[in-house]
PDB file of C-alpha atoms and ligand atoms in Angstrom:
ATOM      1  CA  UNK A 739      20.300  31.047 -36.628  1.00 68.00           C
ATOM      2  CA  UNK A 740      21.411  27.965 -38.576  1.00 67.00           C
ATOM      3  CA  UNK A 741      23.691  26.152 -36.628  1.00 93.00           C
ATOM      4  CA  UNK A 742      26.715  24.091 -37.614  1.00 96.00           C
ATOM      5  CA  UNK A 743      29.791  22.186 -36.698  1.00 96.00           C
ATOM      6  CA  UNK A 744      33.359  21.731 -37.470  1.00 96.00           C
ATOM      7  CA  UNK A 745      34.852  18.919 -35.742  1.00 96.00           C
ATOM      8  CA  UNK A 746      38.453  19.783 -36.462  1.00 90.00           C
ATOM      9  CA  UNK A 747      40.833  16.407 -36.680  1.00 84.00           C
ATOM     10  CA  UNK A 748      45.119  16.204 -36.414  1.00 79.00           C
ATOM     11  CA  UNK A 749      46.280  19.999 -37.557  1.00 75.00           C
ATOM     12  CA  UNK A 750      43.157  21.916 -36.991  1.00 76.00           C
ATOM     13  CA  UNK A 751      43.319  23.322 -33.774  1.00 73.00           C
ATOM     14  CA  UNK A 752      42.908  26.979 -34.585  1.00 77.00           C
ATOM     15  CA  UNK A 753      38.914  28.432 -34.030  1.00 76.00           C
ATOM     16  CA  UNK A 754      40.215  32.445 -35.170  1.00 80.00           C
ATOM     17  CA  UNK A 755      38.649  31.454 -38.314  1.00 82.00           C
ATOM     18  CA  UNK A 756      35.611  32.668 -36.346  1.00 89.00           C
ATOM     19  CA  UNK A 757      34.212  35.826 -35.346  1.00 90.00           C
ATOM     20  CA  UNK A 758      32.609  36.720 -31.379  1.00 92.00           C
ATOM     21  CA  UNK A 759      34.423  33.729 -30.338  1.00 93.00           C
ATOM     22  CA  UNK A 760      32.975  32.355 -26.877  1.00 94.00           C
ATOM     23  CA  UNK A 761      33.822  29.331 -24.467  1.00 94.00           C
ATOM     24  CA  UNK A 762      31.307  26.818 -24.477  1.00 95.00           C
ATOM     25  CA  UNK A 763      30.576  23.436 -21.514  1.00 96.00           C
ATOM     26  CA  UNK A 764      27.693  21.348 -22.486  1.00 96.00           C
ATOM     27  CA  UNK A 765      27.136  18.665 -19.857  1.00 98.00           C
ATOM     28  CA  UNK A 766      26.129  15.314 -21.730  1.00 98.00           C
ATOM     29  CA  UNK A 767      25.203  12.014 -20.167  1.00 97.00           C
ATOM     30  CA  UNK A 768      29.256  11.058 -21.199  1.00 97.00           C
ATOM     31  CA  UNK A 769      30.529  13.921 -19.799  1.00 97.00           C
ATOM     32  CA  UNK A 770      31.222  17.442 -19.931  1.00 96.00           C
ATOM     33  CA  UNK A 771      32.150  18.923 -23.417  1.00 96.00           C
ATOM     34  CA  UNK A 772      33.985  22.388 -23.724  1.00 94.00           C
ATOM     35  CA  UNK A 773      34.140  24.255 -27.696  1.00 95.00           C
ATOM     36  CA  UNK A 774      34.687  27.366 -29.118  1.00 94.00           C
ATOM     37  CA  UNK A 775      31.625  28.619 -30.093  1.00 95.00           C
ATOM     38  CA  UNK A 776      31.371  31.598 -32.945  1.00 95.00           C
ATOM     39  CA  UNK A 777      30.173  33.536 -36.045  1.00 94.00           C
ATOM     40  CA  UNK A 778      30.657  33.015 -39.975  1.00 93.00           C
ATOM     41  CA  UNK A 779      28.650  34.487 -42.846  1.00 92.00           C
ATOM     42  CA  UNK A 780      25.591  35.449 -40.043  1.00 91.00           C
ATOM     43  CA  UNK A 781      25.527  31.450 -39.085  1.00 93.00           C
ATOM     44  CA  UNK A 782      26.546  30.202 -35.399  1.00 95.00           C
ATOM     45  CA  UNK A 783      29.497  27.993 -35.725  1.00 95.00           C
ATOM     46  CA  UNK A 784      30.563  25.247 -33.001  1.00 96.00           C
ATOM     47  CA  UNK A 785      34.656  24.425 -33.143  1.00 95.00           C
ATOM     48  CA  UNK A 786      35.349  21.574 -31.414  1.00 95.00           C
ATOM     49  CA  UNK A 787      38.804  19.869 -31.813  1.00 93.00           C
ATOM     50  CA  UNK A 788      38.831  16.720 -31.479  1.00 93.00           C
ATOM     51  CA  UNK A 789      42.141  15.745 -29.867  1.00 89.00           C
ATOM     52  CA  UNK A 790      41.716  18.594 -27.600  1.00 85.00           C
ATOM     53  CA  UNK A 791      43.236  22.054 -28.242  1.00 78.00           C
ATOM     54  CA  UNK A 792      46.570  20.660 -27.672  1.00 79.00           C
ATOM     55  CA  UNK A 793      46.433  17.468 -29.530  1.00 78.00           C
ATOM     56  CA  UNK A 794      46.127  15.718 -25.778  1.00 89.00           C
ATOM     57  CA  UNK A 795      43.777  13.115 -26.453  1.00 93.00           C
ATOM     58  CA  UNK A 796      44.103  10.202 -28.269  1.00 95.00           C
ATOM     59  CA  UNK A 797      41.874   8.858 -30.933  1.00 96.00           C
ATOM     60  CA  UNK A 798      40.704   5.401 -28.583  1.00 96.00           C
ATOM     61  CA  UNK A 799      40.029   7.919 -26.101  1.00 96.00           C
ATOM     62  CA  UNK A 800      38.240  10.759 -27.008  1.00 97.00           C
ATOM     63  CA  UNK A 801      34.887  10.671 -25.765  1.00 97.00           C
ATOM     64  CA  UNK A 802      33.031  10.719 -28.710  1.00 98.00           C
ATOM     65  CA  UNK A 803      29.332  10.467 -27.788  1.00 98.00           C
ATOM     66  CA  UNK A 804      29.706  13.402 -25.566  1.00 98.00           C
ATOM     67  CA  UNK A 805      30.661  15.153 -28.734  1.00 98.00           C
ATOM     68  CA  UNK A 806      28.269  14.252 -30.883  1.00 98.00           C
ATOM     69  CA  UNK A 807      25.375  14.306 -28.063  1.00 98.00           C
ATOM     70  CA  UNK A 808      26.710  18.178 -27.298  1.00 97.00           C
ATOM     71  CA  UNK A 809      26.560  19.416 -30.659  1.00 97.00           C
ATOM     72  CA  UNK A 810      23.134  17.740 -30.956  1.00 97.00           C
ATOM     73  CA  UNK A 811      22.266  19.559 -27.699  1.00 97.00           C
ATOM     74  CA  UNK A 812      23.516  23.274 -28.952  1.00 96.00           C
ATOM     75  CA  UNK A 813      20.930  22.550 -31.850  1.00 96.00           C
ATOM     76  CA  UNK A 814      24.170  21.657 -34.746  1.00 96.00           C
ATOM     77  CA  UNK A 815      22.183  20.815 -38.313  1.00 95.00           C
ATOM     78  CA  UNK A 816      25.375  19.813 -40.109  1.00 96.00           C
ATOM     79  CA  UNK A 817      29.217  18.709 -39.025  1.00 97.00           C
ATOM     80  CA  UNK A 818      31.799  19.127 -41.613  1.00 97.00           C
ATOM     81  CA  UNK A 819      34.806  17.080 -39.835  1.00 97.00           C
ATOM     82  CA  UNK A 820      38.300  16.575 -41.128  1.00 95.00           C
ATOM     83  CA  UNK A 821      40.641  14.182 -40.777  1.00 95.00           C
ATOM     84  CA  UNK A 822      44.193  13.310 -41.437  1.00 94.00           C
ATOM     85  CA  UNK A 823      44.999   9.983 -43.487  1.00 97.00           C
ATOM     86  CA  UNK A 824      47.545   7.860 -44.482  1.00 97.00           C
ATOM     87  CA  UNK A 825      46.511   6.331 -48.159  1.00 98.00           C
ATOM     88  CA  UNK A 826      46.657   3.135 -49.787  1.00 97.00           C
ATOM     89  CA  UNK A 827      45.434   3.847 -52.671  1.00 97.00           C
ATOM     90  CA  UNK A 828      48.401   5.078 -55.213  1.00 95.00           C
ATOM     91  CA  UNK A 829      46.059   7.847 -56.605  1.00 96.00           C
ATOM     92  CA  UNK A 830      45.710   9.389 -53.381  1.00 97.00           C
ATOM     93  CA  UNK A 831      48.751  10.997 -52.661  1.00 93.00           C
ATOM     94  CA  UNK A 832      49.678  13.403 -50.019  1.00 92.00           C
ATOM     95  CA  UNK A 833      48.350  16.787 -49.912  1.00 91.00           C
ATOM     96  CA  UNK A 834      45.385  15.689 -51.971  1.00 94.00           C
ATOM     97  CA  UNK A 835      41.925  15.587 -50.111  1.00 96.00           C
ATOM     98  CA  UNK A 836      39.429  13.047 -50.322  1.00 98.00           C
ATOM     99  CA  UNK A 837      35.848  13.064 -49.603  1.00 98.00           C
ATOM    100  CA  UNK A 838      35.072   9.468 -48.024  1.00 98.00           C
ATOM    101  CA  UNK A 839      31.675   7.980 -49.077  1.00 98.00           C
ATOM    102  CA  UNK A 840      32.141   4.608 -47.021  1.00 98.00           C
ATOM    103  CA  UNK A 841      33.809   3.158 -44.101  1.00 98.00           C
ATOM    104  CA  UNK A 842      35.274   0.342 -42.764  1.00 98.00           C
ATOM    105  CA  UNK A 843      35.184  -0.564 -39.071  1.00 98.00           C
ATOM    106  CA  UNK A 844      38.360  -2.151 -37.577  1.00 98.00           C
ATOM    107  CA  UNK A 845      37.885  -0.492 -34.086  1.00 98.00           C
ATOM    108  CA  UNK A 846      37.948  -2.853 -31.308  1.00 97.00           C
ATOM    109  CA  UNK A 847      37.000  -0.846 -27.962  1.00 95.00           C
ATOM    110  CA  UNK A 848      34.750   1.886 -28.335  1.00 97.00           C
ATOM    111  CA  UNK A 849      31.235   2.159 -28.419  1.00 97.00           C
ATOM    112  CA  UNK A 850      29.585   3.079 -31.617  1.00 98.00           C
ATOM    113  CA  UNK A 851      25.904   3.785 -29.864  1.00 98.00           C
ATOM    114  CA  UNK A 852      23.570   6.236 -28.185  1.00 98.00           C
ATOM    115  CA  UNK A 853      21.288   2.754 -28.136  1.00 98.00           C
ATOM    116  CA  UNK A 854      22.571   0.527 -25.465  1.00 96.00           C
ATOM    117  CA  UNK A 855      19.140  -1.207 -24.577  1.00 96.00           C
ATOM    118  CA  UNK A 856      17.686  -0.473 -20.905  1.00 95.00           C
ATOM    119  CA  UNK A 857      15.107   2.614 -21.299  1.00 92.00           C
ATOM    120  CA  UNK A 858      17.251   4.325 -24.375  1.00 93.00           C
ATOM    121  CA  UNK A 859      15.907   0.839 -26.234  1.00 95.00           C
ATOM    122  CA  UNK A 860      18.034  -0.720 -29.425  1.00 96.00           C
ATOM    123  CA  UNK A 861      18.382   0.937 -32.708  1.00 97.00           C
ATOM    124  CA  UNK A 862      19.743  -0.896 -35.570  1.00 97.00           C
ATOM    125  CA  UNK A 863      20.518   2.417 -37.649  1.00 98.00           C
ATOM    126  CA  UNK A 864      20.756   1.974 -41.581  1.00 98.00           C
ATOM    127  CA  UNK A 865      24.199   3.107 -42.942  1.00 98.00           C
ATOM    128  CA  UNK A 866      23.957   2.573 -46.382  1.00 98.00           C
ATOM    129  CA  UNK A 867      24.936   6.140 -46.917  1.00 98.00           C
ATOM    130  CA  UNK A 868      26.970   7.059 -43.518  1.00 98.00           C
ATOM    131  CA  UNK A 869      27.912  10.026 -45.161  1.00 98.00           C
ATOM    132  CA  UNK A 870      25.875  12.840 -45.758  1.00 98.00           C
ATOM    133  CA  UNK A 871      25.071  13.372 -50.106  1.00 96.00           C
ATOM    134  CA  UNK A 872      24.378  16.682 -50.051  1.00 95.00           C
ATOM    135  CA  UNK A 873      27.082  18.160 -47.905  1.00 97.00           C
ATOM    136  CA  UNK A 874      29.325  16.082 -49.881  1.00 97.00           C
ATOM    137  CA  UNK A 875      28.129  16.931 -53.233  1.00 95.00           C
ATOM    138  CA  UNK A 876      28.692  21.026 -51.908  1.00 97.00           C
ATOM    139  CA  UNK A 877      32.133  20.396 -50.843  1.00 97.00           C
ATOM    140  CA  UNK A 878      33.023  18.683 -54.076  1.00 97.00           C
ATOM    141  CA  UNK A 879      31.330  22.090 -55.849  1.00 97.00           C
ATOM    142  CA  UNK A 880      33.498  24.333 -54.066  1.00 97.00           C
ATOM    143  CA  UNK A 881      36.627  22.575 -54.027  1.00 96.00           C
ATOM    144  CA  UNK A 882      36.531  22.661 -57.696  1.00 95.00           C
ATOM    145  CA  UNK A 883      35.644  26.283 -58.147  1.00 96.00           C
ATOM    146  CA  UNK A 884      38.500  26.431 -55.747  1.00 94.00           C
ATOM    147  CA  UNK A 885      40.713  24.403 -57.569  1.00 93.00           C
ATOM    148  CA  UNK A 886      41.515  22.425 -54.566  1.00 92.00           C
ATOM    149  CA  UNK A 887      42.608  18.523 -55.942  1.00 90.00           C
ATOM    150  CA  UNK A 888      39.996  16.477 -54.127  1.00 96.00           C
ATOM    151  CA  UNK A 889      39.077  12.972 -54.638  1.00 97.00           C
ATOM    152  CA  UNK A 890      34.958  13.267 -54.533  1.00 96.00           C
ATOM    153  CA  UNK A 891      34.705   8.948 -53.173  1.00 98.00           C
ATOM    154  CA  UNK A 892      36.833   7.014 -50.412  1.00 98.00           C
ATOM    155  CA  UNK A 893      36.967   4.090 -48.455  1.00 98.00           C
ATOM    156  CA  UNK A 894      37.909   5.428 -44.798  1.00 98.00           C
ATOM    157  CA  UNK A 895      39.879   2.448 -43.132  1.00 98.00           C
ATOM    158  CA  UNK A 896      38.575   3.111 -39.214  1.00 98.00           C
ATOM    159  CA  UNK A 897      41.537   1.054 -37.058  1.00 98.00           C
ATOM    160  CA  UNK A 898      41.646   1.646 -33.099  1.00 98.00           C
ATOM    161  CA  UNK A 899      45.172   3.364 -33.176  1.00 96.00           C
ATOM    162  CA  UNK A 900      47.171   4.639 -31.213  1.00 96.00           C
ATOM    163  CA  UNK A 901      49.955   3.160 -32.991  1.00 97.00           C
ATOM    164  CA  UNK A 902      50.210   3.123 -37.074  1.00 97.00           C
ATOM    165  CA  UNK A 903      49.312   0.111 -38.708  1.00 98.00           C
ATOM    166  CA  UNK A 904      51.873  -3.010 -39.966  1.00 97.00           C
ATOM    167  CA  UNK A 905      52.209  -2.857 -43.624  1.00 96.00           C
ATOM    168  CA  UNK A 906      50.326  -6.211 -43.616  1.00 97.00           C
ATOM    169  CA  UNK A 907      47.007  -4.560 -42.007  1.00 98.00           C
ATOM    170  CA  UNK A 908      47.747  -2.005 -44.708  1.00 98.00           C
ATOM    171  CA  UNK A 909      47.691  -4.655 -47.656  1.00 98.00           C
ATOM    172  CA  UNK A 910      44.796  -6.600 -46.212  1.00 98.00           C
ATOM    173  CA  UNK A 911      43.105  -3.078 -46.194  1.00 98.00           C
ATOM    174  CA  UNK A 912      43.700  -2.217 -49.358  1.00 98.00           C
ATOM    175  CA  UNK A 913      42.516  -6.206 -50.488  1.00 98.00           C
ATOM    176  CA  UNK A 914      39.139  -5.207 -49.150  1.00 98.00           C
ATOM    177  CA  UNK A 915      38.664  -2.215 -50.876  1.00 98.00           C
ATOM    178  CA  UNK A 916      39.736   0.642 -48.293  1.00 98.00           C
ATOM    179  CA  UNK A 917      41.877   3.919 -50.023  1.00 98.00           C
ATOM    180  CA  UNK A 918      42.702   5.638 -46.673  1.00 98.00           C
ATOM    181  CA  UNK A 919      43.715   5.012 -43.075  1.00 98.00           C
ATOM    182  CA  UNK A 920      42.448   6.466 -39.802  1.00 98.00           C
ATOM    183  CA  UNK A 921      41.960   6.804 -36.311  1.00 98.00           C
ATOM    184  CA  UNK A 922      39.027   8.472 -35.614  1.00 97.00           C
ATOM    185  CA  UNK A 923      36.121   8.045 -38.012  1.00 98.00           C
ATOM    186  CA  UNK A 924      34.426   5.619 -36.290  1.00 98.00           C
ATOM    187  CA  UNK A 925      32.591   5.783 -34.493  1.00 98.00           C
ATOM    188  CA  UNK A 926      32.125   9.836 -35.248  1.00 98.00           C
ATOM    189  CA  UNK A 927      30.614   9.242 -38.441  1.00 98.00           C
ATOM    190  CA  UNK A 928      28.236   6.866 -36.716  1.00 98.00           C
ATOM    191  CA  UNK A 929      26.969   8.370 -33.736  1.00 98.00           C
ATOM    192  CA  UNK A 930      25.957  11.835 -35.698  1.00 98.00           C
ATOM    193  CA  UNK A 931      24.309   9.974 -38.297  1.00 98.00           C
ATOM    194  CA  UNK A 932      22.102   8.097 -34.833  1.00 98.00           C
ATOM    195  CA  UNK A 933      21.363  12.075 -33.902  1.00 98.00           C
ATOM    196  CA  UNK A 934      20.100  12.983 -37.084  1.00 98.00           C
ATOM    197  CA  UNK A 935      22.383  15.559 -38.124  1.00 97.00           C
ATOM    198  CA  UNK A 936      23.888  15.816 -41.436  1.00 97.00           C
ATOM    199  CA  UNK A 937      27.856  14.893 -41.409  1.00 98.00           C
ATOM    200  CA  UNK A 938      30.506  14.664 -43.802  1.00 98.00           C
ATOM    201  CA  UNK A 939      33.993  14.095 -43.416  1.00 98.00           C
ATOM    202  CA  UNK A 940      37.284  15.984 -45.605  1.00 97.00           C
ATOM    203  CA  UNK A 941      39.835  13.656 -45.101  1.00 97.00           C
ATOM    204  CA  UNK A 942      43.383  14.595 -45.822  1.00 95.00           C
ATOM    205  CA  UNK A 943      45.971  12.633 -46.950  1.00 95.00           C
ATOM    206  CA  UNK A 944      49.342  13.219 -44.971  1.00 94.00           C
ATOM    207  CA  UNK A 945      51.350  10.125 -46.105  1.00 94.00           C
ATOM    208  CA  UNK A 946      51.781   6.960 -47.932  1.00 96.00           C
ATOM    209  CA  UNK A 947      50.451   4.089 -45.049  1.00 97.00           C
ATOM    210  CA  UNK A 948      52.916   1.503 -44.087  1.00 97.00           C
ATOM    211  CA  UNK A 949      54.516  -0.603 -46.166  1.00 95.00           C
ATOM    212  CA  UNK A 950      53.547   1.303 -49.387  1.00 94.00           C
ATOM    213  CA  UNK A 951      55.388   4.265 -47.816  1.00 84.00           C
ATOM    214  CA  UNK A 952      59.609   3.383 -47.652  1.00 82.00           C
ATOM    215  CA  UNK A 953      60.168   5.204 -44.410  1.00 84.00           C
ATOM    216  CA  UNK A 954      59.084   4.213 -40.780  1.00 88.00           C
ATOM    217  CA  UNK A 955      55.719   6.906 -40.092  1.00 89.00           C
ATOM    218  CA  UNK A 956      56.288   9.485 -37.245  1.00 90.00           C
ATOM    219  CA  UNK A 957      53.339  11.915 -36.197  1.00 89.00           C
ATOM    220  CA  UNK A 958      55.341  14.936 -36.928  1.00 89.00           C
ATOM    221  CA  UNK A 959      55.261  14.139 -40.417  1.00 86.00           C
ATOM    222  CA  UNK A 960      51.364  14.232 -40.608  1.00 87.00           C
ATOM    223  CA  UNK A 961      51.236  17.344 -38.525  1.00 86.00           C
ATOM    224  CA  UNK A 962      53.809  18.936 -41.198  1.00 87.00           C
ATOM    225  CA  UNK A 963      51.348  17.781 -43.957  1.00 82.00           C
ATOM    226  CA  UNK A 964      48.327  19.458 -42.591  1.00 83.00           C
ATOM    227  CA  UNK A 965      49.828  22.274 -41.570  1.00 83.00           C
ATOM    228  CA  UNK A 966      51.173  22.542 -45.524  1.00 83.00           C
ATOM    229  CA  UNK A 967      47.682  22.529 -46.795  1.00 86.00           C
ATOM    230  CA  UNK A 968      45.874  24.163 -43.729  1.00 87.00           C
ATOM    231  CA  UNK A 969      44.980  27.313 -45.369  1.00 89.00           C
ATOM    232  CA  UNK A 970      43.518  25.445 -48.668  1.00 93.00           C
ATOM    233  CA  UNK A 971      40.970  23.260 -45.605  1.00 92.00           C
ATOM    234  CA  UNK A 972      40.168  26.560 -44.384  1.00 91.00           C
ATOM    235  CA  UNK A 973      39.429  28.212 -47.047  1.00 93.00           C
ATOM    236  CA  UNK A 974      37.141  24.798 -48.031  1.00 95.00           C
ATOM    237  CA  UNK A 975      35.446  25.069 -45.105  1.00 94.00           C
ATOM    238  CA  UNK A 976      34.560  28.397 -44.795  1.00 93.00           C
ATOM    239  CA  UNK A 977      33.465  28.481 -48.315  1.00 95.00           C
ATOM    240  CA  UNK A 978      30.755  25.325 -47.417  1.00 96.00           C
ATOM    241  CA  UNK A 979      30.034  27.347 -44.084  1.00 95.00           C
ATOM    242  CA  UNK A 980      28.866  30.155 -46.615  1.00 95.00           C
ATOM    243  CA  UNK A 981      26.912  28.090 -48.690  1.00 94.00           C
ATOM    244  CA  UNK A 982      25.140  25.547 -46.413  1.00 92.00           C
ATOM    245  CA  UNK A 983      21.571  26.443 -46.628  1.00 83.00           C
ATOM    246  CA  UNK A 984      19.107  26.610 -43.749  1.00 69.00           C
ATOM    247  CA  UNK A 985      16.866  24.557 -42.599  1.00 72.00           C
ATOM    248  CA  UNK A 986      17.070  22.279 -45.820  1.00 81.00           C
ATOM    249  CA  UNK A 987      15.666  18.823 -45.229  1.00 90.00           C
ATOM    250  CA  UNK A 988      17.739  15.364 -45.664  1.00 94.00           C
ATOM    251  CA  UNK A 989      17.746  11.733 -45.139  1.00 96.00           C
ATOM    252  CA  UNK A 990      19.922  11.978 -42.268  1.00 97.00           C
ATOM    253  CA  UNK A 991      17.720  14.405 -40.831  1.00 96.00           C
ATOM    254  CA  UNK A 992      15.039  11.078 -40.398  1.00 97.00           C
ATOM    255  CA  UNK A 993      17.950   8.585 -39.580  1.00 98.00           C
ATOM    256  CA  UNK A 994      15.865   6.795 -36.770  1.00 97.00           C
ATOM    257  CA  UNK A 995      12.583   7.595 -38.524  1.00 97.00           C
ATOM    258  CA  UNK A 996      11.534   3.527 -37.513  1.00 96.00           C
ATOM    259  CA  UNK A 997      12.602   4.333 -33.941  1.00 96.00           C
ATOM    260  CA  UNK A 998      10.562   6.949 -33.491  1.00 96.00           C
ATOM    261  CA  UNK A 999      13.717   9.568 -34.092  1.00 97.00           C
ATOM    262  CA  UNK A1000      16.436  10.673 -31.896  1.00 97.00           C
ATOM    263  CA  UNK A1001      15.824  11.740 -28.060  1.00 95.00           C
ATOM    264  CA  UNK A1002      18.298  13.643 -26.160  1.00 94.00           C
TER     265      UNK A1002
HETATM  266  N1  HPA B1456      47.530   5.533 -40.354  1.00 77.41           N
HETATM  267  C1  HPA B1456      46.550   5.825 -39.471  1.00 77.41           C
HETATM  268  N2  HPA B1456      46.171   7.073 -39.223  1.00 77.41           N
HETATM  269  C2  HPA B1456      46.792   8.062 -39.880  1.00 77.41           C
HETATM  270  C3  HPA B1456      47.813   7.828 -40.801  1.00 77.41           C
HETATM  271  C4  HPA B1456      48.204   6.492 -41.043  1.00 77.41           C
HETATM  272  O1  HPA B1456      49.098   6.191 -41.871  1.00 77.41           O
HETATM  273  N3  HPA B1456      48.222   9.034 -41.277  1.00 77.41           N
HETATM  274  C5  HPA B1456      47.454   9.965 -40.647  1.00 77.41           C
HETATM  275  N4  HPA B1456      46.583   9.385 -39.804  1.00 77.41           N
END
């Protein structure tokens, strides 16, 4: 059975979009990983929220090559992730989605690597396209037959958190050419795309970031957002569950082709 993920960000906590919903521990070399495992449109489904189930982890601290190495474990072919946003980008207003094509990396303390040298070796992965084309180009498709405003390109801002940004980190941001804010991204987006598995991120925008924004940002505010368009990511998500077809190749599928490919 074709195997996927959804790595559920701020707001989606909730696996009863599932069906024979089981507890799940993988033990990785990072750690122990526990997700809801289940069943949607005859394809095994892994639910794994990031923050934990009660939003008690915070985004420098979740363990995120655990994760990733898990889902690779449980055999996971794609990872459809969301995440909340704050945006800088005028066009991007709350409540819409965007799909984020690029990334940039202001994280300061967390390691973005399976590939740490010793016997694992060093991989210098290629990210020219972190994000995976053709699970983007099917949630674009379906969010339009859904009629579900989504932006189909974004620059995801990646910044080490916890605490929101200073509105001038946002304008330097949006100098270099980022269009949302987050958390979490990185090094997510990285560490799938080192084990081979197609990912793609629906990033939500919950706010206005600092600065462009005229009130101080509180979490509850960006829980409130995602919570307003939860059933409309849902219903996204599901739909792309439905539609992702098995055993397709991809790019990201041969990742670390010149290292010989990924080795759990
Ligand atoms: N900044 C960083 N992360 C966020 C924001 C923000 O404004 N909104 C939601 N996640």
């Amino acid at each position: 059975m074709m195997k996927i993920a959804i790595i559920g960000g701020t707001g989606v906590y909730d696996p009863q979009i599932l069906n024979n919903i089981r507890d799940q521990e993988i033990a990785t070399p990072y750690g122990v990983v526990r997700f809801k495992s289940g069943e949607y449109a005859g394809k095994e489904v892994a639910f794994l929220p990031r923050h934990g189930s009660n939003h008690s982890i915070p985004p420098h601290l979740i363990n995120y090559r655990a994760n990733i190495w898990a889902m690779k474990k449980v055999g996971v072919q794609n990872i459809i992730a969301t995440t909340a946003v704050g945006s800088l980008n005028l066009a991007m207003k709350p409540g819409d989605f965007v799909l984020i094509d690029q990334f940039l990396d202001f994280i300061k303390n967390r390691t973005t690597t399976f590939y740490e040298g010793g016997e694992r070796g060093v991989a210098h992965l290629d990210v020219t396209t972190p994000y995976c084309p053709s699970v983007r180009s099917l949630l674009a498709e379906i969010a339009s037959r859904l009629g579900i405003a989504l932006h189909q390109q974004g620059t995801y801002v990646c910044t080490e958190g916890p605490r929101f940004e200073t509105p001038a980190e946002i304008k330097m941001f949006a100098k270099l050419g980022g269009d949302v804010v987050g958390m979490t991204n990185v090094p997510e987006v990285i560490l799938a795309r080192e084990a081979e598995i197609c990912y793609a991120t629906v990033s939500m925008v919950t706010n206005f970031a600092a600065g462009i924004s005229p009130q101080p940002l509180t979490h509850q505010e960006v829980v409130e957002a995602m919570a307003a368009n939860s059933e409309n990511i849902k219903k996204l998500i599901l739909s792309a569950i439905e539609s992702l077809e098995p055993e397709t190749d991809c790019a990201c599928k041969h990742a670390l082709a010149e290292y010989g490919g990924f080795k759990l």
